[in-house]
Coordinates of C-alpha atoms in Angstrom, one line a residue:
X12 CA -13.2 -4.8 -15.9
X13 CA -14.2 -3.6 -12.4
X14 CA -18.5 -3.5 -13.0
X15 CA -21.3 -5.3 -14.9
X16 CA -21.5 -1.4 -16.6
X17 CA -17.6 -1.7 -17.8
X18 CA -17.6 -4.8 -19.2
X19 CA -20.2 -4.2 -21.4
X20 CA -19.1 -1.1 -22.5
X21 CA -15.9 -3.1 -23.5
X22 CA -18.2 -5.5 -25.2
X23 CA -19.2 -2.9 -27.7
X24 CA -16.1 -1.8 -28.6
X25 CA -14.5 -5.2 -28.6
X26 CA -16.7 -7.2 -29.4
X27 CA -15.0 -11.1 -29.5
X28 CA -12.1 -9.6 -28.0
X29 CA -9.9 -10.9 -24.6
X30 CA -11.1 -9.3 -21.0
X31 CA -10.3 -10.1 -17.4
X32 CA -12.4 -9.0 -14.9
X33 CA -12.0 -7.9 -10.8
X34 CA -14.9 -9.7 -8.6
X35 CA -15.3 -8.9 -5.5
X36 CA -15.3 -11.7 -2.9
X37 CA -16.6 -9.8 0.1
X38 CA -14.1 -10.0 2.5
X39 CA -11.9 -6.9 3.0
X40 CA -8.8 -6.5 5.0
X41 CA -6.6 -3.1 5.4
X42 CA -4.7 -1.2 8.3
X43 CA -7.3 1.6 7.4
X44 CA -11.0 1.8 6.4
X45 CA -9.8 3.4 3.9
X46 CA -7.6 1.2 1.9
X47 CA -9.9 -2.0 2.4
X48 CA -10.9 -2.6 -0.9
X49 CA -13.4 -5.3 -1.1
X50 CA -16.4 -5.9 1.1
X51 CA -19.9 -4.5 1.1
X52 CA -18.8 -1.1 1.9
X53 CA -16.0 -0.5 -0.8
X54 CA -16.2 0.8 -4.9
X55 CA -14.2 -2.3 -6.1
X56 CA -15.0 -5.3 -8.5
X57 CA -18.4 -7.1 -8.9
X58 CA -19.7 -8.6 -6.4
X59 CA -20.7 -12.5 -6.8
X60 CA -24.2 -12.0 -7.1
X61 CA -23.6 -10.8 -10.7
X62 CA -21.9 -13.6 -12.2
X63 CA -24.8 -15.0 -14.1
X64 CA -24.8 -11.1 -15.6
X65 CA -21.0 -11.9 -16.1
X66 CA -21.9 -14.7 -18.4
X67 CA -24.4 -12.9 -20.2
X68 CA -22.7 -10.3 -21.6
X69 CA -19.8 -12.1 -22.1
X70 CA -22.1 -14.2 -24.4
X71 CA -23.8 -11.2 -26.2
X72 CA -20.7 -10.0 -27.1
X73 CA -18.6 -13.5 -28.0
X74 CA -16.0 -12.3 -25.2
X75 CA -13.5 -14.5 -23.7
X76 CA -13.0 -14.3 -20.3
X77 CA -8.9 -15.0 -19.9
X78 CA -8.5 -13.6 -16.3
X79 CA -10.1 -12.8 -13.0
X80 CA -8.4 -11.1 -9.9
X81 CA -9.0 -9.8 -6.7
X82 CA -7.5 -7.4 -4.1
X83 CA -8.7 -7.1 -0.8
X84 CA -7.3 -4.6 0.8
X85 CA -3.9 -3.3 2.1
X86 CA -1.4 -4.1 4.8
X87 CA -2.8 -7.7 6.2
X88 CA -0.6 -9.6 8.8
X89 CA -2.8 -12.2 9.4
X90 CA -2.5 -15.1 6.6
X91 CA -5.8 -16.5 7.3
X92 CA -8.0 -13.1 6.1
X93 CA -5.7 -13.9 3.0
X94 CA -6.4 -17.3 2.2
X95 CA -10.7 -16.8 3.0
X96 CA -10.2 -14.5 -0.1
X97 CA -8.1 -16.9 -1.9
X98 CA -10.9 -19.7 -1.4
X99 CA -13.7 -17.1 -2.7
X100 CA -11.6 -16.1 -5.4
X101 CA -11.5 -20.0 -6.2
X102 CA -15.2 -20.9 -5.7
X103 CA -15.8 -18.2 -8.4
X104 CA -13.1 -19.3 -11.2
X105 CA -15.1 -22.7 -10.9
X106 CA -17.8 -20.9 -13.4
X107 CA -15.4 -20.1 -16.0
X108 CA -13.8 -23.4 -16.9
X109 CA -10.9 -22.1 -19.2
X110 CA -9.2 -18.9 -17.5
X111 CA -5.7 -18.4 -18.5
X112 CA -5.0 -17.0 -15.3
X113 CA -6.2 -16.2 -11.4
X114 CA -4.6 -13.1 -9.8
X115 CA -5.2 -13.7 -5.4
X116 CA -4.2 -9.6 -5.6
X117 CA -1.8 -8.4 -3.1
X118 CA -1.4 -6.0 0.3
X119 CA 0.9 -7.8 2.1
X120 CA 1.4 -6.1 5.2
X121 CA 4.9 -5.7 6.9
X122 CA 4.5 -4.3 10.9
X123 CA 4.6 -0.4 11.2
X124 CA 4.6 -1.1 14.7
X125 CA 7.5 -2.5 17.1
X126 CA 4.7 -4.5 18.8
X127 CA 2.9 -6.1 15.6
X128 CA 3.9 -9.6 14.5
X129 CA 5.1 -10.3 11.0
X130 CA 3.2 -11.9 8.3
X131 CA 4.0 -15.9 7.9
X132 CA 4.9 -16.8 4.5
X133 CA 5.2 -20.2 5.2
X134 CA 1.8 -21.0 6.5
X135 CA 0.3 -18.4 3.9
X136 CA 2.2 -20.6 1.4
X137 CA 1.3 -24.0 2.9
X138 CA -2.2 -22.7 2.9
X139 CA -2.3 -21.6 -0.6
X140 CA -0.9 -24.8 -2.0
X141 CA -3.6 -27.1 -0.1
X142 CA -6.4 -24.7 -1.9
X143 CA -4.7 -24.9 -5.3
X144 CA -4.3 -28.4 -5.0
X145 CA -7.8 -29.2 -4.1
X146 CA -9.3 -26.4 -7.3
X147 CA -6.9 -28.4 -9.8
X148 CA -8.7 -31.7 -9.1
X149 CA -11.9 -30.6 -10.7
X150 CA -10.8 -27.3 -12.9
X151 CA -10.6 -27.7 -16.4
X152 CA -7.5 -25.8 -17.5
X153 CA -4.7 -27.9 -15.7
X154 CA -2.0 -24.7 -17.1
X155 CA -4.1 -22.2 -15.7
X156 CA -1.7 -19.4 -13.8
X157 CA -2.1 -18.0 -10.5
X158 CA -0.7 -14.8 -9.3
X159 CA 0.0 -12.8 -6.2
X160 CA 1.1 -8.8 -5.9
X161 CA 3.3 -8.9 -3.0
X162 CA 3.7 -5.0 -3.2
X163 CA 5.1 -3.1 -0.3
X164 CA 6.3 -6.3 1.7
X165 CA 9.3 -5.9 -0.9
X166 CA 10.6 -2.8 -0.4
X167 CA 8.6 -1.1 2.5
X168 CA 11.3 -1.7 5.5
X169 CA 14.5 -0.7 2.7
X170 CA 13.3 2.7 3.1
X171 CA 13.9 5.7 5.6
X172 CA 13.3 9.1 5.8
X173 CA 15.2 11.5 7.4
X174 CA 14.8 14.8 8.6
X175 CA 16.4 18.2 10.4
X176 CA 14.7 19.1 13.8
X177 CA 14.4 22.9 13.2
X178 CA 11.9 24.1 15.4
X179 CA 11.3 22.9 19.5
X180 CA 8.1 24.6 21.0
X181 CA 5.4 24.2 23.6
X182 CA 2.1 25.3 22.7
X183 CA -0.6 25.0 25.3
X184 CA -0.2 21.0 26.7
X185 CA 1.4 19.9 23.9
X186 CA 5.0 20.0 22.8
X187 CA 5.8 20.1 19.1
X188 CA 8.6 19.2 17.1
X189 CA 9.0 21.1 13.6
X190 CA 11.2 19.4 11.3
X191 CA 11.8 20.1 7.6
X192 CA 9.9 17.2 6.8
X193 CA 6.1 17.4 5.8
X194 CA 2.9 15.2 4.4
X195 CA 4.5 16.2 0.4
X196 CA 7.5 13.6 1.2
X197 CA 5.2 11.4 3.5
X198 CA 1.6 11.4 2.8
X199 CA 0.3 8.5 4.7
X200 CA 0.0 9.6 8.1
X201 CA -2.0 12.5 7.0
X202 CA -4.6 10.0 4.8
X203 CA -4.7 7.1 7.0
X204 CA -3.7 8.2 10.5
X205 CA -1.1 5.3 9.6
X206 CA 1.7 5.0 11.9
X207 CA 5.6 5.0 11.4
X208 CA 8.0 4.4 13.9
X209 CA 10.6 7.3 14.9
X210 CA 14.2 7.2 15.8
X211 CA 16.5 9.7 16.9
X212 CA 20.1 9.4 14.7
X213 CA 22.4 10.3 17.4
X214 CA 24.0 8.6 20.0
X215 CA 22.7 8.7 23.6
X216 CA 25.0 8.4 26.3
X217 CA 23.9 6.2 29.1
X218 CA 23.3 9.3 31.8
X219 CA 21.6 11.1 29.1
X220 CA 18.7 8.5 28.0
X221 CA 15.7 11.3 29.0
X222 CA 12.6 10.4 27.1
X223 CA 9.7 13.0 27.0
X224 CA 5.9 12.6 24.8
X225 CA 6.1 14.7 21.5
X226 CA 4.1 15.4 18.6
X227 CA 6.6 15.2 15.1
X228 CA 5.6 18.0 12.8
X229 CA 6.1 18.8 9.1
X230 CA 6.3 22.4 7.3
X231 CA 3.4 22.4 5.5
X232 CA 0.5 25.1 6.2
X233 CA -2.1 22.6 8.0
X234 CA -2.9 21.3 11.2
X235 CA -3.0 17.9 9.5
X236 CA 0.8 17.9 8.5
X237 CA 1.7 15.5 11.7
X238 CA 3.9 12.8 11.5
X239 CA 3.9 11.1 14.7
X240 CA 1.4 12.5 17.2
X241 CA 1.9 11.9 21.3
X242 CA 5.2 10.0 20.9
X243 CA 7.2 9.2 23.5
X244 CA 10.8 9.4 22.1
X245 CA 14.2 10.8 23.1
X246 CA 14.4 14.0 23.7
X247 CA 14.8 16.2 20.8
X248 CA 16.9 19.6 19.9
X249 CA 17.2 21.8 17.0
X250 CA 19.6 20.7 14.6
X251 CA 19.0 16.9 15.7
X252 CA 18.2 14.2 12.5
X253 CA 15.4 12.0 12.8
X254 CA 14.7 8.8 10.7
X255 CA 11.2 7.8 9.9
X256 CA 10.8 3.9 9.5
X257 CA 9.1 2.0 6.9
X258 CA 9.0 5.0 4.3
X259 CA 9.9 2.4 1.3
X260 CA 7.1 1.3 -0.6
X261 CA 4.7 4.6 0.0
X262 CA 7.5 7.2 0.9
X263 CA 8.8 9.5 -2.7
X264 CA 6.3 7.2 -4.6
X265 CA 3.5 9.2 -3.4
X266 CA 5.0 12.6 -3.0
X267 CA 5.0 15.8 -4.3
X268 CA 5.4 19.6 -4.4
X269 CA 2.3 20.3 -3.2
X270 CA 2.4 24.1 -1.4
X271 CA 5.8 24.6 -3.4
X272 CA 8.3 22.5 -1.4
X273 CA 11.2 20.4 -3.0
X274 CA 11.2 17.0 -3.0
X275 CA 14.4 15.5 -1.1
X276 CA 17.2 13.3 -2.7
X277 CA 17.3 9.5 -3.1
X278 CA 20.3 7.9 -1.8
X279 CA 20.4 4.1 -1.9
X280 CA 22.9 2.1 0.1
X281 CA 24.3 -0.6 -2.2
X282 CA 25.2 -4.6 -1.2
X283 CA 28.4 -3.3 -0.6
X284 CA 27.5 -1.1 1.9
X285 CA 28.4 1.8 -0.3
X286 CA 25.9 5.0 -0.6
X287 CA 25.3 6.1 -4.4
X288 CA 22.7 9.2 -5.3
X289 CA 19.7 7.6 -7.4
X290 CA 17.7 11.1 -7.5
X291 CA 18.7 14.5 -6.9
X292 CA 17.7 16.6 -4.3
X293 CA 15.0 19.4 -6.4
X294 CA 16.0 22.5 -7.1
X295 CA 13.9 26.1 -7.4
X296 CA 14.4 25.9 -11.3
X297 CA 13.1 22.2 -11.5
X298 CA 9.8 23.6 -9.8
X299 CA 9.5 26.2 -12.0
X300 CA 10.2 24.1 -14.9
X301 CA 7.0 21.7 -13.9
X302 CA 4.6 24.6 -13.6
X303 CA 5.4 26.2 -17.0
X304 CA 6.0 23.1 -18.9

């Protein structure tokens, strides 16, 4: 349950039944203000002022509280913001003595950026384990079970997209490159300003290593549909393929055929090094077959 207001609607319809509930521990951490989801300034769980209200309606209802979780936000590189929410999330579970389990939540950020630093595992780990240790000594449930949603950290760098240059222009200051791309294959640049690295697939002789600052475009009908904006990268032609980095965890998951384009193909490259087709490239027919069906 996310609010005071859910959990007692769950109350009458369950009444003596199981229910986990998201607090929030006020501290919020994300590349973007607009995937930080826990603070004073978010939607997200019940803030720790209402816990006596907790306990109330889980007594007016005979609930039992099995579960409580948190998420704080997406893309953190910095273990410490994580482990502040991990001793929050702690401090709470301390008023409900026989949890089956404590969920920390997830965003585990992976850099976007050649410059940003990686997230250490092994001091997030060695921090986590010194705060479990210590809330076992006094917590009721010895075989209570904590979780963690490492999310995107798994599969965010297996993924690239690539793209056609079709289009080279100038227009007023600026010079654009139109590719066949667009924010229906790639949507986060376009909702969080969020930045992916660009490469150019093609080999650059030595004399011929010209670099020049760009903006990478998509197809779509909106001044928004910008990919990489003020880029300096190789420079570009028509017909040239481009590979945008990073597109793994929020790349075809969160696409779509929004102003009537096709979705592109999945091809994933084995252990073996060998290239097999997971998902076929869209068709005209299978767009007609969604809007009719």
């Amino acid at each position: 349950m996310d609010s005071i207001e859910q959990l007692e609607l769950f109350g009458e319809i369950n009444r003596g039944g199981e229910v986990a509930v998201r607090f929030n521990p006020g501290i919020g951490v994300g590349h973007h203000e607009k995937v930080v989801t826990a603070g004073n300034k978010t939607k997200f769980g019940v803030q720790i002022d209402y816990i006596p209200q907790v306990k109330t309606i889980l007594t007016e209802y005979n609930l039992k509280l099995i579960g409580i979780n948190q998420h704080m936000g997406s893309l953190f590189l910095d273990y410490q913001d994580y482990l502040a929410g991990v001793k929050c999330l702690l401090d709470i579970a301390q008023n409900f003595k026989q949890l089956k389990f404590i969920d920390f939540g997830g965003g585990f950020g992976v850099p976007y950026r050649k410059e940003e630093y990686r997230l250490d595992l092994s001091k997030l780990a060695k921090g986590m384990t010194k705060l479990i240790d210590e809330f076992l000594i006094t917590y009721e449930n010895k075989d209570v079970v904590f979780k963690v949603e490492p999310g995107r950290y798994l599969v965010a760098e297996c993924g690239l997209l690539l793209g056609t240059v079709y289009s080279v222009k100038k227009n007023y200051d600026t010079k654009y490159i139109g590719t066949d791309l667009g924010f229906n294959v790639l949507s986060r640049p376009v909702m969080y300003d969020s930045y992916n690295e660009i490469s150019l697939v093609k080999d650059i002789n030595d004399g011929d290593k010209k670099v020049e600052e760009v903006t990478i475009v998509g197809n779509i009908c909106e001044s928004g549909d910008i990919i990489a904006k003020n880029r300096i990268l190789p420079v570009m032609n028509q017909g040239d393929l481009i590979a945008v980095e990073n597109a793994g965890a929020y790349g075809f998951s969160m696409s779509s055929n929004y102003n009537c384009r096709l979705k592109p193909a999945e091809i994933l490259i084995d252990s073996n090094g060998e290239d097999r087709l997971i998902r076929e490239r869209d068709v005209l027919k299978d767009l007609v077959f969604k809007f009719f069906n």
